[in-house]
XYZ file of C-alpha atoms in Angstrom:
444
model
C 6.323 3.128 -28.153
C 3.465 1.663 -26.220
C 5.786 -0.178 -24.082
C 7.499 2.372 -22.117
C 4.206 4.117 -22.247
C 2.478 1.309 -20.140
C 5.161 2.066 -17.292
C 5.712 5.683 -17.676
C 1.857 6.477 -16.281
C 3.241 4.550 -13.147
C 5.931 6.977 -12.304
C 9.293 6.888 -10.738
C 8.053 5.729 -7.226
C 7.232 2.012 -7.141
C 3.807 1.593 -8.264
C 2.024 -1.056 -6.196
C -1.225 -1.544 -8.411
C -4.985 -0.643 -7.927
C -8.408 -1.908 -8.567
C -11.564 -0.398 -8.474
C -9.866 3.057 -9.364
C -7.030 3.755 -11.705
C -3.850 1.385 -12.158
C -1.178 -1.236 -11.022
C -0.939 -4.954 -10.865
C -3.526 -7.571 -10.497
C -1.843 -11.050 -8.851
C -0.616 -11.935 -12.353
C 1.114 -8.594 -12.697
C -1.184 -7.003 -14.699
C -2.300 -3.340 -14.571
C -5.839 -2.728 -13.552
C -8.253 0.033 -13.434
C -11.901 0.364 -12.441
C -14.906 0.898 -14.580
C -14.363 3.604 -16.790
C -16.685 6.004 -18.621
C -18.729 3.080 -20.135
C -19.278 1.258 -16.787
C -20.171 4.635 -14.844
C -23.664 5.704 -14.710
C -25.279 7.347 -17.128
C -26.989 9.924 -15.240
C -24.704 12.635 -13.383
C -24.334 12.452 -9.361
C -24.478 15.432 -7.204
C -23.630 14.919 -3.656
C -24.872 18.009 -1.778
C -24.146 20.082 1.386
C -21.568 17.480 2.666
C -18.411 18.179 4.558
C -15.691 17.531 2.334
C -12.170 16.493 3.209
C -10.730 16.335 -0.278
C -7.380 15.897 0.418
C -6.764 14.457 4.003
C -3.938 15.257 5.860
C -3.321 18.058 3.471
C -6.580 20.256 3.525
C -8.980 21.231 6.077
C -12.380 19.792 5.924
C -14.858 22.202 4.105
C -18.695 22.069 5.116
C -21.571 22.937 2.958
C -19.559 21.727 -0.409
C -20.978 20.152 -3.381
C -19.256 17.290 -5.806
C -20.846 16.626 -9.016
C -19.954 13.671 -10.832
C -20.369 12.592 -14.399
C -19.063 9.813 -16.957
C -16.847 8.344 -13.990
C -14.923 11.375 -13.085
C -15.509 14.550 -10.659
C -16.556 17.585 -12.779
C -17.194 19.990 -10.424
C -16.358 20.865 -6.445
C -17.401 23.860 -4.761
C -19.831 25.363 -2.125
C -23.479 24.281 -2.558
C -24.893 27.736 -2.642
C -22.444 28.203 -5.630
C -22.424 24.989 -7.405
C -25.875 23.816 -9.337
C -26.664 20.170 -9.442
C -27.324 19.265 -13.365
C -30.409 19.198 -14.029
C -30.869 15.336 -14.718
C -28.456 14.557 -11.945
C -29.214 12.014 -8.909
C -29.132 14.529 -6.130
C -27.863 13.130 -2.853
C -28.465 15.818 -0.022
C -25.538 14.988 2.518
C -26.150 17.274 5.421
C -24.272 16.302 8.450
C -22.497 13.662 6.759
C -18.742 13.638 5.627
C -17.271 12.729 1.895
C -13.631 11.730 1.453
C -11.561 10.111 -1.276
C -11.993 6.664 -1.792
C -9.165 4.574 0.495
C -6.409 2.888 -1.148
C -4.925 -0.042 0.275
C -1.133 -0.606 -0.140
C -1.587 -4.021 1.046
C 1.294 -6.363 1.755
C 2.161 -9.993 1.045
C 0.027 -10.448 -1.602
C -2.867 -9.618 -3.852
C -5.762 -7.765 -2.287
C -7.940 -9.020 -5.198
C -9.599 -11.217 -3.354
C -10.836 -8.404 -1.032
C -12.135 -10.938 1.340
C -10.457 -11.936 5.009
C -14.094 -12.923 6.473
C -15.037 -9.283 6.772
C -16.953 -7.294 4.354
C -15.815 -7.074 0.807
C -13.617 -4.027 0.091
C -15.874 -1.792 -1.762
C -18.143 -1.740 1.501
C -15.159 -0.872 3.537
C -14.620 2.434 1.312
C -11.311 0.707 -0.137
C -11.784 1.692 -4.011
C -7.900 1.018 -4.799
C -5.629 -1.234 -3.900
C -2.165 -2.498 -4.263
C -1.597 -5.879 -6.300
C 1.285 -8.238 -6.185
C 3.240 -7.126 -9.165
C 5.321 -9.977 -10.384
C 5.374 -13.286 -8.232
C 7.851 -12.622 -5.630
C 11.589 -13.062 -6.149
C 13.169 -14.494 -3.207
C 16.279 -16.749 -2.218
C 16.574 -20.517 -2.227
C 14.509 -21.966 -0.404
C 11.945 -18.987 -0.659
C 9.485 -17.743 2.472
C 6.182 -18.234 0.303
C 5.562 -21.043 -1.924
C 4.310 -18.688 -4.972
C 7.884 -16.940 -5.206
C 10.322 -17.319 -8.030
C 13.623 -18.699 -6.577
C 16.535 -16.618 -7.578
C 20.039 -18.151 -6.907
C 22.424 -15.368 -8.704
C 22.666 -12.488 -10.761
C 22.062 -14.266 -13.611
C 18.568 -15.676 -12.506
C 17.953 -12.403 -10.956
C 17.992 -10.877 -14.541
C 16.293 -13.723 -16.146
C 13.373 -13.330 -13.664
C 13.210 -9.214 -14.025
C 13.314 -9.780 -17.972
C 10.209 -12.541 -17.760
C 8.314 -10.038 -15.418
C 8.809 -7.256 -18.116
C 7.652 -9.270 -20.878
C 4.375 -10.911 -18.870
C 3.607 -7.232 -18.864
C 4.238 -6.824 -14.775
C 3.738 -3.000 -13.338
C 6.550 -3.577 -10.762
C 9.071 -6.439 -9.726
C 8.144 -7.521 -6.226
C 11.266 -8.445 -3.939
C 11.064 -10.742 -0.812
C 13.384 -10.971 2.125
C 15.849 -13.825 1.202
C 17.365 -12.370 -1.959
C 21.160 -12.469 -1.735
C 22.740 -9.145 -2.159
C 24.017 -9.907 -5.476
C 20.934 -10.975 -6.745
C 19.230 -7.716 -5.449
C 21.490 -5.424 -6.941
C 21.029 -7.439 -10.365
C 17.482 -6.954 -9.937
C 17.912 -3.023 -9.504
C 20.105 -2.751 -12.412
C 18.415 -4.566 -14.417
C 14.580 -3.151 -13.542
C 16.210 0.154 -14.096
C 17.514 -0.609 -17.545
C 13.773 -1.150 -18.211
C 12.025 1.578 -16.183
C 10.169 -1.061 -14.456
C 9.961 -0.130 -10.487
C 10.649 -2.704 -8.255
C 9.240 -3.021 -4.391
C 8.528 -5.155 -1.491
C 10.707 -6.524 1.566
C 14.376 -5.037 1.820
C 16.119 -8.406 1.834
C 18.171 -9.586 4.769
C 21.633 -9.364 3.108
C 20.713 -5.711 2.037
C 20.917 -2.645 4.257
C 18.002 -0.551 4.204
C 20.098 2.560 3.523
C 21.869 0.579 0.479
C 18.383 -0.240 -1.085
C 16.904 3.196 -0.778
C 19.998 4.669 -2.121
C 19.724 2.003 -4.929
C 16.172 3.135 -6.025
C 13.536 0.817 -3.790
C 11.143 3.468 -3.419
C 8.598 1.246 -1.245
C 9.735 -1.009 1.614
C 7.073 -3.255 3.105
C 7.425 -3.969 7.064
C 9.534 -2.787 9.793
C 12.247 -5.516 10.215
C 15.060 -3.767 8.097
C 14.582 -0.187 9.720
C 14.704 -1.953 13.359
C 17.663 -3.601 12.912
C 19.380 -0.914 10.853
C 19.038 1.380 13.950
C 20.990 -0.574 16.181
C 24.400 -0.271 17.566
C 24.809 -3.878 17.114
C 23.941 -3.730 13.569
C 27.169 -5.478 12.650
C 26.755 -8.364 15.112
C 22.735 -8.622 13.893
C 23.838 -8.832 10.118
C 26.179 -11.437 11.167
C 22.752 -13.407 12.571
C 20.987 -12.348 9.452
C 23.836 -14.206 7.115
C 23.419 -17.669 9.544
C 19.495 -17.316 9.105
C 18.411 -20.522 7.299
C 14.936 -21.426 6.333
C 13.804 -25.144 5.875
C 11.880 -26.059 2.656
C 8.698 -27.270 4.699
C 5.276 -26.438 5.482
C 5.936 -23.008 7.135
C 8.834 -21.418 5.496
C 7.865 -17.917 6.417
C 6.816 -18.687 10.079
C 10.421 -20.670 10.312
C 12.019 -17.435 8.907
C 10.087 -14.773 11.006
C 10.803 -16.259 14.232
C 14.516 -16.100 13.702
C 14.080 -12.607 12.430
C 12.371 -11.904 15.721
C 15.237 -12.999 18.112
C 17.415 -10.563 15.931
C 14.586 -7.674 16.446
C 14.887 -8.144 19.813
C 18.501 -7.636 20.049
C 18.182 -4.554 17.847
C 15.064 -3.248 20.235
C 17.480 -3.635 23.347
C 20.524 -1.831 21.495
C 18.356 1.096 19.887
C 20.326 4.054 19.302
C 17.973 7.503 18.410
C 20.589 9.416 16.716
C 21.671 6.350 14.358
C 17.778 6.084 13.481
C 17.453 9.850 12.715
C 20.243 9.516 10.282
C 18.537 6.794 8.445
C 15.377 8.410 8.248
C 16.584 11.474 7.181
C 18.514 9.466 4.217
C 14.969 7.637 3.297
C 13.049 10.998 3.425
C 15.767 12.358 1.178
C 15.166 9.359 -1.428
C 11.629 9.572 -1.153
C 11.669 6.036 -0.064
C 8.068 4.948 1.508
C 7.330 2.828 3.827
C 4.279 0.218 4.793
C 4.503 -0.540 8.375
C 1.666 -3.024 8.091
C 1.108 -2.927 11.852
C -1.410 -5.231 11.620
C 0.439 -8.225 10.268
C 0.328 -11.309 12.286
C 2.749 -13.112 13.958
C 3.035 -17.179 13.461
C 0.407 -18.266 15.396
C 2.567 -21.229 16.976
C 4.924 -18.457 18.447
C 3.944 -17.597 22.151
C 2.818 -14.288 22.488
C 5.565 -13.583 25.164
C 7.068 -10.171 26.595
C 9.798 -10.252 23.653
C 6.940 -10.084 20.945
C 5.161 -7.533 22.938
C 8.182 -5.187 23.147
C 9.035 -5.717 19.747
C 5.542 -4.484 18.804
C 5.781 -1.469 21.058
C 9.003 -0.748 19.299
C 7.309 -0.610 15.876
C 4.813 1.815 17.050
C 7.447 4.173 18.193
C 9.323 3.466 14.702
C 6.407 4.760 12.951
C 6.264 7.951 15.071
C 9.960 8.852 14.005
C 9.431 7.996 10.639
C 6.287 10.512 10.465
C 7.956 12.990 12.391
C 11.006 12.960 10.126
C 9.043 13.339 7.084
C 9.387 10.063 5.592
C 6.073 9.144 3.479
C 3.964 6.307 5.206
C 1.429 4.213 3.259
C -1.334 2.356 4.889
C -1.454 -1.249 3.980
C -3.439 -4.480 5.239
C -1.974 -7.298 5.595
C -2.865 -11.211 5.636
C -4.765 -11.289 8.749
C -5.647 -7.734 9.143
C -7.775 -5.309 7.412
C -7.156 -1.371 6.243
C -9.334 0.198 8.905
C -7.374 -1.577 11.596
C -4.367 -0.442 10.283
C -5.807 3.211 9.788
C -6.561 2.785 13.498
C -2.921 1.567 14.881
C -1.397 4.203 12.774
C -3.718 6.906 14.150
C -3.821 5.742 17.812
C -1.742 3.540 18.634
C 1.316 5.117 16.891
C 0.281 8.672 17.876
C -0.193 9.889 14.129
C -3.517 11.167 14.313
C -6.604 10.727 12.429
C -5.501 13.077 9.745
C -2.097 11.425 9.077
C -3.515 8.158 9.015
C -5.921 9.010 6.215
C -3.265 10.404 4.492
C -1.468 7.596 4.370
C -4.372 5.851 2.701
C -5.341 8.243 0.017
C -2.941 11.300 -0.693
C 0.387 9.299 -0.122
C -0.340 5.846 -1.984
C -1.881 7.897 -4.973
C 1.488 9.494 -5.152
C 3.264 6.336 -4.801
C 1.509 4.916 -7.790
C 2.241 7.749 -9.871
C -1.363 8.490 -9.901
C -1.952 11.427 -7.863
C -3.695 13.347 -10.490
C -6.330 10.387 -10.856
C -7.206 9.322 -7.170
C -6.268 10.091 -3.603
C -8.163 13.589 -3.625
C -11.442 15.015 -4.664
C -11.112 17.419 -7.333
C -12.301 18.232 -10.842
C -10.716 15.536 -13.409
C -10.359 13.120 -10.778
C -11.769 9.573 -10.949
C -15.333 9.830 -8.973
C -13.950 7.313 -6.071
C -15.339 8.592 -3.077
C -16.707 7.224 0.428
C -19.888 8.798 2.013
C -19.885 8.194 5.783
C -23.019 7.862 8.431
C -24.357 11.170 9.680
C -21.880 12.829 12.524
C -19.059 10.098 11.778
C -16.318 12.880 11.580
C -13.142 10.561 10.779
C -11.000 13.506 11.507
C -12.059 13.398 15.246
C -11.744 9.833 15.407
C -10.520 7.408 12.402
C -12.989 4.813 13.388
C -15.645 6.649 11.654
C -14.495 5.274 8.507
C -16.058 2.059 9.570
C -19.429 3.877 9.565
C -19.625 3.874 5.524
C -23.096 4.647 4.268
C -22.158 4.942 0.652
C -19.068 4.180 -1.890
C -18.790 5.842 -5.224
C -16.803 3.868 -7.565
C -15.540 5.426 -10.772
C -18.930 7.321 -11.027
C -21.299 4.384 -9.763
C -23.181 4.755 -6.603
C -22.952 1.903 -3.917
C -25.338 2.563 -0.941
C -25.902 0.493 2.183
C -28.004 -2.710 1.507
C -27.136 -2.580 -2.369
C -24.911 -5.909 -3.306
C -21.419 -5.403 -3.708
C -20.945 -5.444 -7.146
C -19.093 -8.106 -9.224
C -15.429 -7.641 -11.035
C -14.897 -8.739 -14.322
C -11.485 -7.998 -15.522
C -10.493 -7.804 -19.305
C -7.592 -6.476 -20.632
C -7.860 -3.039 -22.536
C -6.013 -4.119 -25.214
C -9.230 -6.140 -26.011
C -11.238 -3.132 -26.407
C -8.761 -1.609 -28.674
C -6.881 0.411 -26.353
C -3.569 -1.118 -26.428
C -1.530 1.850 -25.702
C -3.107 1.979 -22.072
C -1.088 0.376 -18.949
C -4.477 -0.599 -17.659
C -7.099 -3.526 -17.776
C -10.636 -2.196 -17.611
C -12.678 -3.764 -14.746
C -16.532 -3.718 -15.435
C -18.904 -4.019 -12.455
C -22.037 -5.348 -12.566
C -24.928 -5.932 -9.944
C-alpha cells in the first residue's frame, strides 16, 4: 500500500515538487520535504503585532496579529490582544511589518534545487517551496534539452513512464517535441498508475486536447498563443515542419522556429476563439505557468517581432486571469521569482494580490499540498516571510524583495544569518517508508 500512498498525497493535479517545505520532486524525481519537527527549533517562536497576509489574493490583510510556531508547525493564529505567546517562546515584535506565507516557485525548465542564478539563495528571497523537475523530460528525437529521454513512439513512451514510476518520480515531465502518439501513450500509462504528468504542451498536441487528456499544469504560453489564432491549421502544418538539429543549441534552434509561428499567431489572434479555449482550461482545472521571465535565445536579435510576441503574452496572461484559469508563478532559467511576480502584477496588470496568490495559495493547491503550505493557519507548516518595516506587498509587489527574515519549518533565518545548507536523505532511511517525501535537514 505504500506505493499508491506516495502519489495520493500529491493529489490529482500535476504536483511539481517542493523543497524547504513539504513535498514534490528533486532533480532525480525524488519527493523532497523540508526539515521536520526534528530539524525545527526546540524553542517556540511567536511573531507578534504583525500585519498578516494569511492567504494572498483570497483574504484581506489583518493588522495586529500573532503567529505562534512550535515544532515546525503553526499552532496558533489570532489577534495579539487575544493570543498569548508561550512563556518559553522567542518573541519577535513585528509592529509595522508584514508577514506572508513562504513563496512557492513553480520553476520551469529544470530543477530549482540549486537555488542559484547569480542572485541571493532562495531562502533569502523568501522562497520556501519550489518545483523540481520530476522525471527526466520525455521528448521527441532529437530532443531540445540534452538531459531529456528520447521517446520515438508509444511503446518507448510507456516504457519511459514505467521507469519513472519505478524510480519513484513524483510526476512525469513532458517536453515540446513529443509526438502526439507518444504523448497520448504517456497520458494513458501515467493515468493507469495515478502518476501526474506536466510540463510543456507538445507541438503536435493542441492545448485543448492536452487539457482534456488530464495535463493539469502547462508551462509557457507557446501553445496557448498558437491555439488562439484563426490560422491555427496553417500554424499546425508549420509545427509539423519544425526540425531540430542535434547540435550545440537544439532548444534555441527550436525556439527560433516557434517564434516565427508565434508571430503569425499574434497577427491572427481571435478573442472569441481564445475565450472558448480559456473557458475550457478553467473548466478542466488546467493551470498555466507563464514563465514571463524566460529568456529568448541570446543569439537572436531582440527585434520588433519578439517585442510584439512578449506584449501579446502579457495580454494572454491578463485574459487567463480574467477567465478564471489558475496561474502559477515560476521563474525560468535566467530569471527569478521576484521578477516573475513583478511581470504578473505590473506588466500583465494582475495586481499584487493576484501575483502573490500565484506564488502561494495556487501552487500549493496544484501540488496537492493546500492543507500544508501556501497559507498561514494552525496546522500548516511554519514557512513564513517577514518583510522590512513599511514594505507592503499588496501596495507594491516589489516589497517582497525587502525580506527581513524567513521561517522555514519553524526555524528562523534573519538577515545577516548565513543561509543554511541542505542535506537530503530519503525518509525510508529513517523508518518512514510510507512517506512520499524525503527529509531535508537544515544546518547552519
